[in-house]
Short mmCIF file of C-alpha atoms in Angstrom, two decimals:
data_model
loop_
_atom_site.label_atom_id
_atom_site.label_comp_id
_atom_site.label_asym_id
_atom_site.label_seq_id
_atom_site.Cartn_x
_atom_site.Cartn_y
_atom_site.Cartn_z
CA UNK A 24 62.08 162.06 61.74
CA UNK A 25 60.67 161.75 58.29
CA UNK A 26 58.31 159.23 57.59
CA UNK A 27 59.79 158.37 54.15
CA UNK A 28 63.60 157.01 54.98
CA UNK A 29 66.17 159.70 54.68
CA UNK A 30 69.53 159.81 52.76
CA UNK A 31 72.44 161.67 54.25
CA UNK A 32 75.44 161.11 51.94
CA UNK A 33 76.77 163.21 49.04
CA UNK A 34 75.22 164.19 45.80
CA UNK A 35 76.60 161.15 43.67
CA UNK A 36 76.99 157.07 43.88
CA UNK A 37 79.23 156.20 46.64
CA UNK A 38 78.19 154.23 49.68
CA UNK A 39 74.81 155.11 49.26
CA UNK A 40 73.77 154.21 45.64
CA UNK A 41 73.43 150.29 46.81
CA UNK A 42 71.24 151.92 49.07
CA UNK A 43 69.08 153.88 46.67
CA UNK A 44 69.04 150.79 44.65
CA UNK A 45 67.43 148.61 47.36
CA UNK A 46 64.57 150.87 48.18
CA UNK A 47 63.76 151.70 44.70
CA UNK A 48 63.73 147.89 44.13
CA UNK A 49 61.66 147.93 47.43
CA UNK A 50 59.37 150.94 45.92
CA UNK A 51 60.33 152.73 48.71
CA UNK A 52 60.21 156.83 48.10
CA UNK A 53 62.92 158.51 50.51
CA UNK A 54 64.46 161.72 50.72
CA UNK A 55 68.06 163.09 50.91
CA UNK A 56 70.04 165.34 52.22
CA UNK A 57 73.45 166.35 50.33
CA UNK A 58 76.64 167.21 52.07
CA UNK A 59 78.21 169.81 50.31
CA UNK A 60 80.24 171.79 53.01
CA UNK A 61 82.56 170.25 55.62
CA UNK A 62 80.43 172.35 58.34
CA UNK A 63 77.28 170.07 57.41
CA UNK A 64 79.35 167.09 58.30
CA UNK A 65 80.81 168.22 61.60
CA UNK A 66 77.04 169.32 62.64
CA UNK A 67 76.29 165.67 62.04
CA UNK A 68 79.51 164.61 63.95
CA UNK A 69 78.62 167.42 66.96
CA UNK A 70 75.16 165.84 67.21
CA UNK A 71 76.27 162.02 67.82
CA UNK A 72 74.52 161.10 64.95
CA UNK A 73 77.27 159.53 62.96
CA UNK A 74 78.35 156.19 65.14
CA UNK A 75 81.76 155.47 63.79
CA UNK A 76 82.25 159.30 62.35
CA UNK A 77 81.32 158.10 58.97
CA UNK A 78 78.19 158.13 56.24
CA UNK A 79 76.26 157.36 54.90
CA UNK A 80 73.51 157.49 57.69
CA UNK A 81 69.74 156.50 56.76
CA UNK A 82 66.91 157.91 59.06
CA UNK A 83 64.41 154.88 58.97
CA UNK A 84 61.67 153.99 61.20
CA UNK A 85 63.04 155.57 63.80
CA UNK A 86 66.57 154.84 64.21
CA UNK A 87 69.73 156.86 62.92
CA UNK A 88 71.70 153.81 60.96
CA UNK A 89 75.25 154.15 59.85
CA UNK A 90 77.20 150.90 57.91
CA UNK A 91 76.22 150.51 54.68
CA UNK A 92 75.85 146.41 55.32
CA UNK A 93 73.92 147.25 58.60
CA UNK A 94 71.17 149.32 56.73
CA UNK A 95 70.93 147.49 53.40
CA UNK A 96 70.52 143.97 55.73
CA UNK A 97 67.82 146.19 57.40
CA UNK A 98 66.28 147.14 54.33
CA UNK A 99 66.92 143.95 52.48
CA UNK A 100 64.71 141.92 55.83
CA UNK A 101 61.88 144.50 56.35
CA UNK A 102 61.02 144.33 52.27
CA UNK A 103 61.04 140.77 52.12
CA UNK A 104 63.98 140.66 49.97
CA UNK A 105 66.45 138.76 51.92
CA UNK A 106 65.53 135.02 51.23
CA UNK A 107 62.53 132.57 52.91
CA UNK A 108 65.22 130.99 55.62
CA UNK A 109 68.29 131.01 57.02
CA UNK A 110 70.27 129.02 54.28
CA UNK A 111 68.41 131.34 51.64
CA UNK A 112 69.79 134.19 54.03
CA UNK A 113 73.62 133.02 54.37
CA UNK A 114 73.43 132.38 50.27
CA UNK A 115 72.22 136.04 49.36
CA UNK A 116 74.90 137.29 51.89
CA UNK A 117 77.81 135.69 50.44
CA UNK A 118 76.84 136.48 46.71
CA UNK A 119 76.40 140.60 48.00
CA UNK A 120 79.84 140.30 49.98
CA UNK A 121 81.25 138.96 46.67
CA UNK A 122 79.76 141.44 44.56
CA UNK A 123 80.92 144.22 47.17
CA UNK A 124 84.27 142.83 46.17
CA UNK A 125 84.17 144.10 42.94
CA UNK A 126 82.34 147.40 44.09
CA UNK A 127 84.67 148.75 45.80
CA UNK A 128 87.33 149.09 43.06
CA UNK A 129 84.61 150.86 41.42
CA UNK A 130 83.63 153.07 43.83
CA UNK A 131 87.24 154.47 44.71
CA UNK A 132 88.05 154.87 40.65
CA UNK A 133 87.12 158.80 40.60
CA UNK A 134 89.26 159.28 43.36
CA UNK A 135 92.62 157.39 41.86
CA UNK A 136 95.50 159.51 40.61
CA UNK A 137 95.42 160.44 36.86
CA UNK A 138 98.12 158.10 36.34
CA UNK A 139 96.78 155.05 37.60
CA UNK A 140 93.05 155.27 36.57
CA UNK A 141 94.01 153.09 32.78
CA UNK A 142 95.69 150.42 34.94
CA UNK A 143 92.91 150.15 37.29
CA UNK A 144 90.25 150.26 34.63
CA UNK A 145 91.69 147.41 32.92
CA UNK A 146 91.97 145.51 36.06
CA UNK A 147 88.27 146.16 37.18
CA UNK A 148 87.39 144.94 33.76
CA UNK A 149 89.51 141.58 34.64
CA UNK A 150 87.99 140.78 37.43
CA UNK A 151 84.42 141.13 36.79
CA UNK A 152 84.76 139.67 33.26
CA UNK A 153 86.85 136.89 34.53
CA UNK A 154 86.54 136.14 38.76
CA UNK A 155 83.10 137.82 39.47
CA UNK A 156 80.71 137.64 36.67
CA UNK A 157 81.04 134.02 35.81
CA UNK A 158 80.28 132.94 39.68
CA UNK A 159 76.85 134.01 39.11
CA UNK A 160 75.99 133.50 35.03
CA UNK A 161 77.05 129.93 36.54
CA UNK A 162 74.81 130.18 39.39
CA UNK A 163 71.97 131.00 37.78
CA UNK A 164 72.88 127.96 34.62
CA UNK A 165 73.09 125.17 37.25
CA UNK A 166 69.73 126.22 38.87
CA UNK A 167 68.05 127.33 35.86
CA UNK A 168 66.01 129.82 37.74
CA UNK A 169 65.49 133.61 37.09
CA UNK A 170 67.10 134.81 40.10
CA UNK A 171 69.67 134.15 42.30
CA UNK A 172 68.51 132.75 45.45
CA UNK A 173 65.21 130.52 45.73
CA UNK A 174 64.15 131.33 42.41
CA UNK A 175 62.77 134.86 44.57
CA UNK A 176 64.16 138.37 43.29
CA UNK A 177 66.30 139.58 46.29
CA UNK A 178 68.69 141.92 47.64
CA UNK A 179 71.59 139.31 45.57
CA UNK A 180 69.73 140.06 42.16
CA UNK A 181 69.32 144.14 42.69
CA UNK A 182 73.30 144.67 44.17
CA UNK A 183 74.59 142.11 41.00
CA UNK A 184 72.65 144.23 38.22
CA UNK A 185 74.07 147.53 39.72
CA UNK A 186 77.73 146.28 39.35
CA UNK A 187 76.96 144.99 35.61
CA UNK A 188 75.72 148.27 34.85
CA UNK A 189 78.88 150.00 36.67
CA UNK A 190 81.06 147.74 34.36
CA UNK A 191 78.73 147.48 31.31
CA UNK A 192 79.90 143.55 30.97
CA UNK A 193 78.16 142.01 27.76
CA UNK A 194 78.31 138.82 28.62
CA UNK A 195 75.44 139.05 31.53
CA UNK A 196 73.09 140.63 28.97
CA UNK A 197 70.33 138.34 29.36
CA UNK A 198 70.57 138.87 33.59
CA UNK A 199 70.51 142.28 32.93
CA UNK A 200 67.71 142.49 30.64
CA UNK A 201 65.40 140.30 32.77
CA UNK A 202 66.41 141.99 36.15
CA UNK A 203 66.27 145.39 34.76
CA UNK A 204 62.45 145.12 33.34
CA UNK A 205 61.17 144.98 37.00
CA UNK A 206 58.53 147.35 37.17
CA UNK A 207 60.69 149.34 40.48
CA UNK A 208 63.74 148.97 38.70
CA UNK A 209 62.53 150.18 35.31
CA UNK A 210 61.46 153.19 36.73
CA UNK A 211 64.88 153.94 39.24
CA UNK A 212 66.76 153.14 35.75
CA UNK A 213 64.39 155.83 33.42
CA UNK A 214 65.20 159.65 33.24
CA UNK A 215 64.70 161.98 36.80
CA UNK A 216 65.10 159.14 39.24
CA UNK A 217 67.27 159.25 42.55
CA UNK A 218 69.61 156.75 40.67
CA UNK A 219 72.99 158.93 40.58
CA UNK A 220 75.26 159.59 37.24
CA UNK A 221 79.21 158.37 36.53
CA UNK A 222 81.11 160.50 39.46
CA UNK A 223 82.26 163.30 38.21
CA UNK A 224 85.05 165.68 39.09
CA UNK A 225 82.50 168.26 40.53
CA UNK A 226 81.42 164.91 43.34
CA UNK A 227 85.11 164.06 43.46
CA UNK A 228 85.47 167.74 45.05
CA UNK A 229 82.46 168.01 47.10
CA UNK A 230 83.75 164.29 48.90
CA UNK A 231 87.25 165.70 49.35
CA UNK A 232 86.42 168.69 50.48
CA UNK A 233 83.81 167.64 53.07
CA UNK A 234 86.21 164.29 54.41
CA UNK A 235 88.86 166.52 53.66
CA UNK A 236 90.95 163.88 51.77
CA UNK A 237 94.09 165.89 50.31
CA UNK A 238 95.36 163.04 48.69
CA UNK A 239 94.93 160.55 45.60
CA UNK A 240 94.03 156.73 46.55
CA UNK A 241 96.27 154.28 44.77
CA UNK A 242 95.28 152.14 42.68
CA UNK A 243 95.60 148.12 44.15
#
């Protein structure tokens, strides 16, 4: 295995962007391998590499790891960015599960019927503007600190700023100014990172043809 963590996922967001995001917060270089053909992903399948038959999958110090909350938890402990204690811990879990939440509406947008992406944009809008976003401008008011958890940037602080910048919410401009001029997160923000553009139609493909999803996901 490499000695730099490797990527096996698509060439776009996904899964794998919270990923990305955590090393590069980390300063962690890794590489990547894209799936592009359905045969790539059966070789991984053949080869008992993929647990539960599904990426991503993240070579790291040894070990094949599959579930995105198994390898960012990994991640998140070995780079000191999961909290000083337990209680630190269980807080910086529950704020990522919450902003997972919201995540996931975002992630499955490129992949919604034609019909249904306006709806589901206005509803994704909603919900951060009005359930998500305010849990943590709140936190962060009551505790007057700069981050999150323990007044420590963490895992919590890095998965939050990539949802504001997925939804481009106003209101947690000052969060996103202060998180986002962090030397490692400057730079996986500038020009020619590994940070991965909107999805496009061309990723949309590549993902349906490899999973081989012939079908539109409905909007909730």
């Amino acid at each position: 295995m490499s000695a730099k963590p490797k990527l096996y996922y698509f060439d776009g967001r996904g899964k794998m962007e919270s990923i990305r995001w955590l090393l590069a917060a980390a300063g962690v270089e890794f590489e990547e391998e894209y799936l592009e053909t359905r045969d790539q992903y059966e070789k991984l399948l053949q080869g008992g590499f993929l647990l539960f038959q599904q990426v991503p999958m993240v070579e790291i110090d040894g070990m094949r790891m599959v579930q995105t909350r198994a390898i960012l938890s990994y991640i998140a402990a070995k780079y000191n960015l999961y909290g000083k204690d337990l209680k630190e811990r269980a807080l910086i879990d529950m704020y990522v599960g919450g902003t997972d939440d919201l995540m996931d509406f975002i992630i499955m947008f490129p992949f919604l019927a034609a019909e249904d992406k306006e709806k589901q944009h206005a509803v994704i809008v909603q919900k951060a503007t009005s359930r998500y976003f305010p849990v943590y401008e709140k936190v962060l008011k009551d505790h007057g600190q700069d981050f999150l958890v323990g007044n420590n940037f963490s895992w919590a602080d890095v998965h939050l700023l990539e949802a504001i910048l997925m939804v481009e919410e106003n209101k947690s401009d000052a969060f996103k100014e202060r998180i986002s001029s962090i030397p490692a997160i400057k730079k996986f923000l500038e020009p020619g990172s590994q940070r991965k553009p909107i999805p496009d139609d061309k990723y949309v493909e590549t993902v349906r043809r490899v999973l081989r999803m012939y079908y539109d996901v409905k909007a909730n």
